[in-house]
């Protein structure tokens, strides 16, 4: 099975760059990695860490120190949040955490998370079964189309729905719990759909044939053998959805649903209720850690299954649908048509008007340049940090380097406002000379996106085995030269791919950018945010369009692979 | 050959290496004369690769020294050692062409572009590849070609010693023989001192001037192939080097009395209960009336020869007989057994610790 499960460790896959990176950064959604490795959403496998007997091979001490120091810088906000939380008097802290307001927030966050995750499971698993196990007409088209909503950032989706609502029924508002459920579900279900497709394809036909030969009917076999084995993958996908919903800021903010994440942001932006924000942030931190932990456990089970049972056998049999063909087609296409139709309609209707506004071209261009500049700097810094850590993990994984990796995934899974808040506090209290500069924004990008650069770099490092560097040294090249001439060139494509993923994701990043941008510094995402807030839908449209284009690049890579497999 | 022959004499003494609490090499000593080939052989986990990494300079031994021509190089970093390395899969740089790979170790500033090119071409020719191969990428070569390129790359600098780390094990058997012969010729032509690490006893015996047997991190024996095969220092070594027939025997005055009759002994004289080592090719099948009577239990046909398992009559002793050519013999056929040549006796407590 290779679909979407390209762990960075298959040495045969020389196209490492689009390995693990593709899925995870698809939307810049947190929680796509999980603590067990960069394989991420689409690689359910636990990383087969290269275990070597003996002392470090070609991993000079300075490299380890460099990796620790740089990663520590990236994770500084995470530590600082904990430090600040510990500073408050315990009683105050507990009062805040267990206040009536927190209770209300907990209820609405939990409701939103549960309902969206449930719907995502229904849609995602349903589509995956249709695509992998039935002879539904236009199967490949359906398979690809089902993944495409990933290209719509949640706040762009929210904007699209709201702006369409204004066109269709002016005067009414489109906000609140159920609209948020609809909008978030329709951009999140691919996180269940994709791993489920991979898992269903992984159960080879030989297992199903064995079950059939043991006297089980096709439906019974499917439920007891196939689905049973895909269950860990499905559960893991569902938990990733949950993390995403918990962390989502853009959609809930535009649609005005109070969740923990949104309130962290508002208590920061309105009057700066610091203890409230910090308390809620620690709640979110704990919540994220818990879900990540469970997800990691489940993923391990999935790996065990795939190690025992996967691989052999031909393509699984596909059931003919008979008279269920039309209902199946309708049910399969309905969520996709809605999920893609609304943004496409909104963008095509509003863009024309938006572009023809006087001065809009300059504004869009300015925001684009700012976006590229901030995201480029972020990508550069994140890649520089990921490089030594990737080498440490590839050459000699230690408890320290693996803990750093896990923490990087945790930070990556945290809601943007939480990281934004800790960077702001860090800037004010510890690094005032950097406060209100691009540096703080770059730091936040590093914290949020380190795993996106780490995954491909690690894959690339594993493609550049230490034996080659040793060969170079036995040919008379000192260690640094051997590294520069052999290992680095071999890693270059992976490093580049990781940097690109960070950049694309940073362009789409909203909350941390809002909180940390220098005054007057507007990016595509912040412009869209401002205009949507003032219901200037036409003015917002060009930004939404550009953001969708940016988000489409990794999704396109993903889809081209999907086409090969389904 | 314009590449100057700088071949040196290798001396390893008292090398001990540990990974954590585990001792991987225990007081190992080795010697390879200038221009000779030494094979280090042992089962997996015996410390062969560690030994090679110590010699190459990628691993510091806990104690002991590595000397090349009486220079102590134990503390010299790998890239200043002038020790070439041919890895199991060649370790060719995938981002460079074959020629660029071969030229990697040559100093372009010192030699000049032309000279580097010329030497790379010369090396290609040495390993029987054309300049067309030189323009290819490593992934466009066959396994045998890759190994030859790796050898050319290591030889291009005129190393004092070349280390071959199971360089043929990834090749299939026909190709392995051809590549092995080609490499041996090149080594002989260039007069390079070579150390071959392998777990394949046939390879070690046929390739090297000297064979050293390593087991559990300890050097068991080092001798010429013929000597180590015919007079192994212990039963483990004997078993590892080839198929054996081991029989309980009573030794006195240079003769061992066993189920196959009296067998003359070579090597140190032993007395009393011993274990007698014979090789299957020393046993002969003769007419049922002649020799020691036995019954055929099993017949394995290999093409170039065959192996017959015979139960010695009146005992439960099974012996293996190797015959160059024989008609298939059905199990149950009565035969006679005769021993040719002499055997080696070992103390009875020698236990077999590894299976080949």
mmCIF file of C-alpha atoms in Angstrom, chain B residues 168 174-187 207:
data_model
loop_
_atom_site.group_PDB
_atom_site.id
_atom_site.type_symbol
_atom_site.label_atom_id
_atom_site.label_comp_id
_atom_site.label_asym_id
_atom_site.label_seq_id
_atom_site.Cartn_x
_atom_site.Cartn_y
_atom_site.Cartn_z
ATOM 1 C CA UNK B 168 29.676 -9.285 -3.541
ATOM 2 C CA UNK B 174 26.902 -16.115 -11.440
ATOM 3 C CA UNK B 175 27.584 -12.408 -11.334
ATOM 4 C CA UNK B 176 29.192 -12.780 -7.943
ATOM 5 C CA UNK B 177 31.828 -15.154 -9.263
ATOM 6 C CA UNK B 178 32.609 -12.983 -12.252
ATOM 7 C CA UNK B 179 32.758 -9.771 -10.225
ATOM 8 C CA UNK B 180 34.908 -11.470 -7.611
ATOM 9 C CA UNK B 181 37.393 -12.613 -10.205
ATOM 10 C CA UNK B 182 37.440 -9.191 -11.824
ATOM 11 C CA UNK B 183 38.090 -7.504 -8.488
ATOM 12 C CA UNK B 184 40.816 -9.986 -7.634
ATOM 13 C CA UNK B 185 42.529 -9.321 -10.930
ATOM 14 C CA UNK B 186 42.387 -5.580 -10.414
ATOM 15 C CA UNK B 187 43.771 -5.902 -6.908
ATOM 16 C CA UNK B 207 39.707 -14.884 -2.686
#
